[in-house]
Short mmCIF file of C-alpha atoms in Angstrom, two decimals:
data_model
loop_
_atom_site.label_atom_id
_atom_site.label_comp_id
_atom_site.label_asym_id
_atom_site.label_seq_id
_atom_site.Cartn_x
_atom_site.Cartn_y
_atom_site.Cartn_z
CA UNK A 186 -104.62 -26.76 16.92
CA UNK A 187 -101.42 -25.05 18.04
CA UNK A 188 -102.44 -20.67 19.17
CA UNK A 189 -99.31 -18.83 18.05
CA UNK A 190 -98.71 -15.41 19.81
CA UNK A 191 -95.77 -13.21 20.18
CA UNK A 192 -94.39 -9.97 21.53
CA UNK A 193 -95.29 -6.88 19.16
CA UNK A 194 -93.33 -4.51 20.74
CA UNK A 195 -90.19 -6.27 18.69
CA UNK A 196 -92.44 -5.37 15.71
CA UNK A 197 -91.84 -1.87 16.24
CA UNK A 198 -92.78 1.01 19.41
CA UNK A 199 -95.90 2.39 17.91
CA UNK A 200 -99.27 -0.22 19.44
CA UNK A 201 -101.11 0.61 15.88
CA UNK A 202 -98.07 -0.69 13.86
CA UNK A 203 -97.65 -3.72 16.06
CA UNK A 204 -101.02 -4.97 15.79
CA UNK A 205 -101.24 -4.36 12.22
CA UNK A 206 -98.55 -6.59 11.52
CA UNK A 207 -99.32 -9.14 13.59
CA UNK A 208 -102.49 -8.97 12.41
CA UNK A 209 -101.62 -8.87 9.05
CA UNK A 210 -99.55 -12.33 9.86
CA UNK A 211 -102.97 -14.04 10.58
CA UNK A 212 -102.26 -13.83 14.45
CA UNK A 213 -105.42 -13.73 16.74
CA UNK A 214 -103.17 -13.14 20.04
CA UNK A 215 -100.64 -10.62 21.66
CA UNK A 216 -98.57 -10.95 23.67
CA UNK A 217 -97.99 -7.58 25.41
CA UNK A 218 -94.64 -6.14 27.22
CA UNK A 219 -94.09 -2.53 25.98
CA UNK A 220 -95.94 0.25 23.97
CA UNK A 221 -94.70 3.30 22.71
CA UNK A 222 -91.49 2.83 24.27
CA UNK A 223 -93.02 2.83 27.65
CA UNK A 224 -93.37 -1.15 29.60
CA UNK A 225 -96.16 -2.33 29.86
CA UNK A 226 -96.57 -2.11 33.90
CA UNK A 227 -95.94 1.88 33.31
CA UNK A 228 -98.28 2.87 30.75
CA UNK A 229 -101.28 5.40 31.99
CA UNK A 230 -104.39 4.25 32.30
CA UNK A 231 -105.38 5.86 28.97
CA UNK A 232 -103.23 4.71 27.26
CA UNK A 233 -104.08 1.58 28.25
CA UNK A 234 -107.74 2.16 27.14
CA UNK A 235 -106.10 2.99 23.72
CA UNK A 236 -104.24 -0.22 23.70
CA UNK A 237 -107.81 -2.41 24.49
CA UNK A 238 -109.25 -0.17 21.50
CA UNK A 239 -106.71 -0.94 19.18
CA UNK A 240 -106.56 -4.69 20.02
CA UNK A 241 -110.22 -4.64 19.51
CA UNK A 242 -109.70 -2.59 15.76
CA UNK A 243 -107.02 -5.46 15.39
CA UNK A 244 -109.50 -8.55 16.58
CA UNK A 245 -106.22 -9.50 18.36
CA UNK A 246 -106.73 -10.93 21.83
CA UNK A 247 -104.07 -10.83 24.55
CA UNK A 248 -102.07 -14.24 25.43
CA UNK A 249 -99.91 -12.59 28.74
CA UNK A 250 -98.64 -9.83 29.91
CA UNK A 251 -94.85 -10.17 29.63
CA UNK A 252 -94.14 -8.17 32.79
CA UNK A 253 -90.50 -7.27 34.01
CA UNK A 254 -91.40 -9.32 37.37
CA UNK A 255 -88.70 -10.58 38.81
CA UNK A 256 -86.02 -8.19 36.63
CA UNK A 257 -84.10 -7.35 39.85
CA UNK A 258 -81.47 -8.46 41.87
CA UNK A 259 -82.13 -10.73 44.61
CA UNK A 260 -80.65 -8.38 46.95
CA UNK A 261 -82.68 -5.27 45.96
CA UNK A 262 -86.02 -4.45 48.12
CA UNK A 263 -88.63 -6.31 47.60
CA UNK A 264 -91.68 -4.70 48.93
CA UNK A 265 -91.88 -2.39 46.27
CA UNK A 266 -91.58 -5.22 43.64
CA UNK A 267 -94.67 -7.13 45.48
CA UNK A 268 -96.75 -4.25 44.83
CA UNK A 269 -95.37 -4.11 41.33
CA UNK A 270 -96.54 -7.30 41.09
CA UNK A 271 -100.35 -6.49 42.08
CA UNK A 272 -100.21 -3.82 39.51
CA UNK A 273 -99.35 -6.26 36.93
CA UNK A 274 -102.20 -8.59 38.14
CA UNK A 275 -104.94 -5.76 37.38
CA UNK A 276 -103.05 -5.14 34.37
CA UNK A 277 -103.60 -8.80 33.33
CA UNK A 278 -107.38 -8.64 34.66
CA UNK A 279 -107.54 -5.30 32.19
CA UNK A 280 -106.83 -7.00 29.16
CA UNK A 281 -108.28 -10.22 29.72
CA UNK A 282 -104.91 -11.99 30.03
CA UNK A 283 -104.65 -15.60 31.57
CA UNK A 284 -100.91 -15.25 31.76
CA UNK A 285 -98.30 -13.28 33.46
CA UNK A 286 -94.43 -13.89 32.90
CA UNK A 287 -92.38 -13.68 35.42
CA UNK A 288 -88.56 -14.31 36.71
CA UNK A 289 -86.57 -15.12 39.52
CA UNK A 290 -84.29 -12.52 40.52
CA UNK A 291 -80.96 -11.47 39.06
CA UNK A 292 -78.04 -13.09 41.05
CA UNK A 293 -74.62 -10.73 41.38
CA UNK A 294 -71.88 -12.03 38.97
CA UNK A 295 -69.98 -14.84 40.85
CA UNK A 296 -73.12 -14.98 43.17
CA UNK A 297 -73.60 -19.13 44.39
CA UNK A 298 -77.21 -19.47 43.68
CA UNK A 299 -77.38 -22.05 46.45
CA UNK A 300 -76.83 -18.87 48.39
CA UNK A 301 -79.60 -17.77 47.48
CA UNK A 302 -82.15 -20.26 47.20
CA UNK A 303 -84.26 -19.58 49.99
CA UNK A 304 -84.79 -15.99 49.42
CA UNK A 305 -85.96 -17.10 45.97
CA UNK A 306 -88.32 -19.39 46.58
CA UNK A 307 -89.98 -16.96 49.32
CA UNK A 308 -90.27 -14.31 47.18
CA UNK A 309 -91.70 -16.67 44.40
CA UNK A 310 -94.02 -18.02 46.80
CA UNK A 311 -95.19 -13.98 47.29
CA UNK A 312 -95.51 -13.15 43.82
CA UNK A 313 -97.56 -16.87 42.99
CA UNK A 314 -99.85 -15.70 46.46
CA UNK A 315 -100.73 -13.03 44.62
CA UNK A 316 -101.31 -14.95 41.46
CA UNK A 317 -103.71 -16.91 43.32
CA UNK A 318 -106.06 -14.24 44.73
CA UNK A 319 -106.09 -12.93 41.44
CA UNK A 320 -106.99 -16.40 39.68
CA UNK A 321 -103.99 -15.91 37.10
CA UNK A 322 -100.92 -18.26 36.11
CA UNK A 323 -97.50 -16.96 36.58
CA UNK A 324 -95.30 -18.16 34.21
CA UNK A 325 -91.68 -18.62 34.84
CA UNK A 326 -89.13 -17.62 32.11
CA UNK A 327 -85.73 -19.31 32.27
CA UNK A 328 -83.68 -15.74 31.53
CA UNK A 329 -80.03 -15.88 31.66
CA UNK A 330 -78.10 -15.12 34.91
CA UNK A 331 -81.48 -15.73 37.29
CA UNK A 332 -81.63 -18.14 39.73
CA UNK A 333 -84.17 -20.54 37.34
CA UNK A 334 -81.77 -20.16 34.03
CA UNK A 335 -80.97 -24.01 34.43
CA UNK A 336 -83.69 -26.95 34.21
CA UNK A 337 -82.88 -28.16 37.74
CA UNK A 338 -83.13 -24.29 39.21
CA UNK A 339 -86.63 -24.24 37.03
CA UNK A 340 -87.74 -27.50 38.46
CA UNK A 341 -86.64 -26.29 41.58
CA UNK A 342 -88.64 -22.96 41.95
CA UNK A 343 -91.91 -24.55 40.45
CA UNK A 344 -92.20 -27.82 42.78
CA UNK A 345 -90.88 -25.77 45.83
CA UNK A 346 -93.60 -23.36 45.35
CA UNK A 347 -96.23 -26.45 44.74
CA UNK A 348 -98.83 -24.16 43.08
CA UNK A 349 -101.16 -24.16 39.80
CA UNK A 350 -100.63 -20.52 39.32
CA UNK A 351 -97.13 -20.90 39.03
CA UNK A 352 -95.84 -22.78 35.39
CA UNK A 353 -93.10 -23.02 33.29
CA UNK A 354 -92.40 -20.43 30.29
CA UNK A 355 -89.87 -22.39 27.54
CA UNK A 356 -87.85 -20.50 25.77
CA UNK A 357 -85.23 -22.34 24.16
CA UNK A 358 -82.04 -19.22 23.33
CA UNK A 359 -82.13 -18.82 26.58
CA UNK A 360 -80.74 -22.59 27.39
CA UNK A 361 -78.68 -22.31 24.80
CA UNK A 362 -76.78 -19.12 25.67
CA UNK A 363 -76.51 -20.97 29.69
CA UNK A 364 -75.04 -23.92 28.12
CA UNK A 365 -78.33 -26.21 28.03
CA UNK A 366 -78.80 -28.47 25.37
CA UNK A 367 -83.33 -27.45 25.83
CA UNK A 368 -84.52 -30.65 24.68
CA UNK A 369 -81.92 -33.20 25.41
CA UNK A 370 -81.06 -32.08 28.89
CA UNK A 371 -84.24 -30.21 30.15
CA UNK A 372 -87.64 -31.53 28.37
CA UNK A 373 -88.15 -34.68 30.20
CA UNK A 374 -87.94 -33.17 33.57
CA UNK A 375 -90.12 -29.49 32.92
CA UNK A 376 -92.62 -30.95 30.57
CA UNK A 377 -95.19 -31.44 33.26
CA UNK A 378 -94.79 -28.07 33.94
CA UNK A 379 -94.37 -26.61 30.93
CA UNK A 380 -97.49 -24.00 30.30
CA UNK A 381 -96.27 -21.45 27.81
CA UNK A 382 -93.65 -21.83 24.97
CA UNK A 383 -91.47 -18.89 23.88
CA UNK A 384 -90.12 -19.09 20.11
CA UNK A 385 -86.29 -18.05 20.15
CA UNK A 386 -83.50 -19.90 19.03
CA UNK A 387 -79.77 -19.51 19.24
CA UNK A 388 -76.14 -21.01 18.24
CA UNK A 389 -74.43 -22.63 21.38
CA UNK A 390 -70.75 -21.29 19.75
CA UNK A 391 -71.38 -17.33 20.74
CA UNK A 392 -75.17 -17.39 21.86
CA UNK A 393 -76.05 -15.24 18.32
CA UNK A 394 -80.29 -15.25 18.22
CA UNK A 395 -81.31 -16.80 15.25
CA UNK A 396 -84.78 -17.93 13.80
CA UNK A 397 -86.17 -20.87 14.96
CA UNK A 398 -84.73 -24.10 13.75
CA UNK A 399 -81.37 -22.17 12.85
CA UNK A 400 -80.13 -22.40 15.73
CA UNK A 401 -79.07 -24.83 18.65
CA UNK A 402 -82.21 -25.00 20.24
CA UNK A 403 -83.98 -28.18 19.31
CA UNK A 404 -87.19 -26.65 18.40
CA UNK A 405 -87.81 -29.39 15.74
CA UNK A 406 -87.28 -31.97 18.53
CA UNK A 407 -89.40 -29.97 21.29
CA UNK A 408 -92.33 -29.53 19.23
CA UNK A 409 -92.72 -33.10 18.35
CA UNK A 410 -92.32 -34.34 21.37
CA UNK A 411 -94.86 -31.75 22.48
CA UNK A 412 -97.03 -32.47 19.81
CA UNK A 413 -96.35 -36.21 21.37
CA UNK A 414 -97.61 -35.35 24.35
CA UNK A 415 -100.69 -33.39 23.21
CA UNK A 416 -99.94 -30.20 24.33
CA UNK A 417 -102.24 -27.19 23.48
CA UNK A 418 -101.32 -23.57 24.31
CA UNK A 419 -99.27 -20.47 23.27
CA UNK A 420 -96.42 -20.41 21.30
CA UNK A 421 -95.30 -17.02 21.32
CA UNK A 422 -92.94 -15.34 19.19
CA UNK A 423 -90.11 -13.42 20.69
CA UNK A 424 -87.56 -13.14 17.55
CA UNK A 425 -84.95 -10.58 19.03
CA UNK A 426 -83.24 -10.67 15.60
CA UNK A 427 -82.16 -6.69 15.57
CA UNK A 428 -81.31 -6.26 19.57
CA UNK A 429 -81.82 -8.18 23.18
CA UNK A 430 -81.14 -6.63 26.17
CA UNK A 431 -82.33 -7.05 29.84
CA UNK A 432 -85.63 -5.47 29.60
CA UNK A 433 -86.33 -6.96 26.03
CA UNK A 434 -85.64 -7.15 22.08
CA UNK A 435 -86.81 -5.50 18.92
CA UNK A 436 -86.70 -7.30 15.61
CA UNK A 437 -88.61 -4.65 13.42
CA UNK A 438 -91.26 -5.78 10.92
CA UNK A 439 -89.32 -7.33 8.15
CA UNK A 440 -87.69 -9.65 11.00
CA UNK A 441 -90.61 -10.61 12.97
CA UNK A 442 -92.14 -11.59 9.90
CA UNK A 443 -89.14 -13.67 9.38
CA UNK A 444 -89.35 -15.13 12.59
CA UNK A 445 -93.03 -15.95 12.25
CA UNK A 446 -92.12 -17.94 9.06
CA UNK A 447 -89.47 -19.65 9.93
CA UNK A 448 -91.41 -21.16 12.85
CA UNK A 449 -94.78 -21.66 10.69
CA UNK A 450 -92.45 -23.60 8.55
CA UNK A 451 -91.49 -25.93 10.87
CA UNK A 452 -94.94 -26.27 11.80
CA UNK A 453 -95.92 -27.19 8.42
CA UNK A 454 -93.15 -29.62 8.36
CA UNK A 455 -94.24 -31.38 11.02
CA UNK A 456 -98.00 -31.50 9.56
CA UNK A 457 -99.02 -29.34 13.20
CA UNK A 458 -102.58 -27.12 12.64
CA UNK A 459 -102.20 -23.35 13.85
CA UNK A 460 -103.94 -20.69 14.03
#
């Protein structure tokens, strides 16, 4: 039994309306990254204790936070972003969230990420300390124009950093708008470190997000051979079918209900339980 999931804040700004769609979809988890506009790291705390209330109204649990950890330039100060990262652990601890997603630093266009590399990997190690104290998983998200947007940079940060608390987010547009075929050139190698799955899918001619299975992304082929492998955790939808940007997407109701079928198709195709 597959646990879909996704990001409501593509459903639309307001926390009521995105629970009472997803909700209203059959979903029993969140996944949460913005609210009323605001992220999810700069909310208040009562309007945090809203959000729990809600949820609760909702009986929709939280999946992971999907924090903007990471979102800055390798070259920017990091102290700050440490601390950031601490808030985002008692964030995670607030909403009963096993999960935090995470990335690995903007590089500067024309940037050699072997430049880079060991800057990376000790501010990875930092955030995944952090991780540890808290007893949460970090999950790594292969964005576009990070140092992990490839499968060997991915590979790279997770063994390098050699901990539990630090795992592998999929998300298959993302490989495709690098130039990754996702399942041909990157399963093999990630799957033992795949934790989290992220449901996006794109065309490899101009990078256009489209819903899953319409697109270049192999999702037909990664869910079998995940389904292969026995996996069991989140699949979480992040549709981005209206807008993207660097700090997120928005889909709007009609869309992310669009998104959740398309996928649930393909589940149902394949004969895979969710719930």
């Amino acid at each position: 039994m597959w646990t879909l999931s996704g990001f409501v804040d593509e459903i639309s700004s307001d926390f009521t309306e995105q629970c009472r769609v997803a909700s209203g979809l059959g979903l029993k988890h969140v996944e949460l990254r913005s609210a009323w506009g605001v992220n999810i790291l700069d909310l208040k705390p009562e309007q945090l204790t809203v959000m729990k209330e809600t949820l609760a109204e909702h009986d929709l649990r939280v999946s992971s936070i999907g924090s903007p950890i990471g979102k800055i330039f390798i070259d920017e100060d990091f102290p700050p972003h440490l601390e950031r990262m601490r808030h985002a652990a008692d964030v995670a601890h607030e909403f009963g969230a096993p999960y935090i997603r995470i990335f690995s630093f903007f590089l500067r266009p024309g940037a050699d990420p072997a430049a880079h590399r060991t800057e990376v990997i000790d501010r990875m190690r930092a955030l995944t300390r952090v991780a540890e104290a808290a007893d949460l998983i970090l999950l790594h998200e292969n964005e576009k124009e990070i140092y992990g947007d490839v499968p060997a940079r991915c590979l790279d940060i997770v063994r390098s950093v050699g901990s539990p608390h630090l795992r592998l987010a999929w998300d298959p547009a993302n490989f495709v708008q690098v130039g990754v075929r996702p399942y041909a050139e990157g399963y093999a190698s990630l799957r033992p470190h795949l934790e989290y799955i992220q449901i996006k899918d794109a065309l490899a001619a101009d990078g256009t997000v489209v819903p899953a299975g319409a697109g270049d992304g192999e999702v037909a082929q990664t869910i079998r051979a995940l389904r292969h492998d026995d996996f069991d955790g989140f699949f979480s939808l992040e549709p981005h079918l209206s807008a993207g940007h660097a700090t997120g997407g928005f889909s709007g109701p009609e869309q992310f209900r669009r998104a959740w079928q398309a996928f649930t198709d393909l589940l149902d195709a394949e004969g895979i339980e969710y719930a």
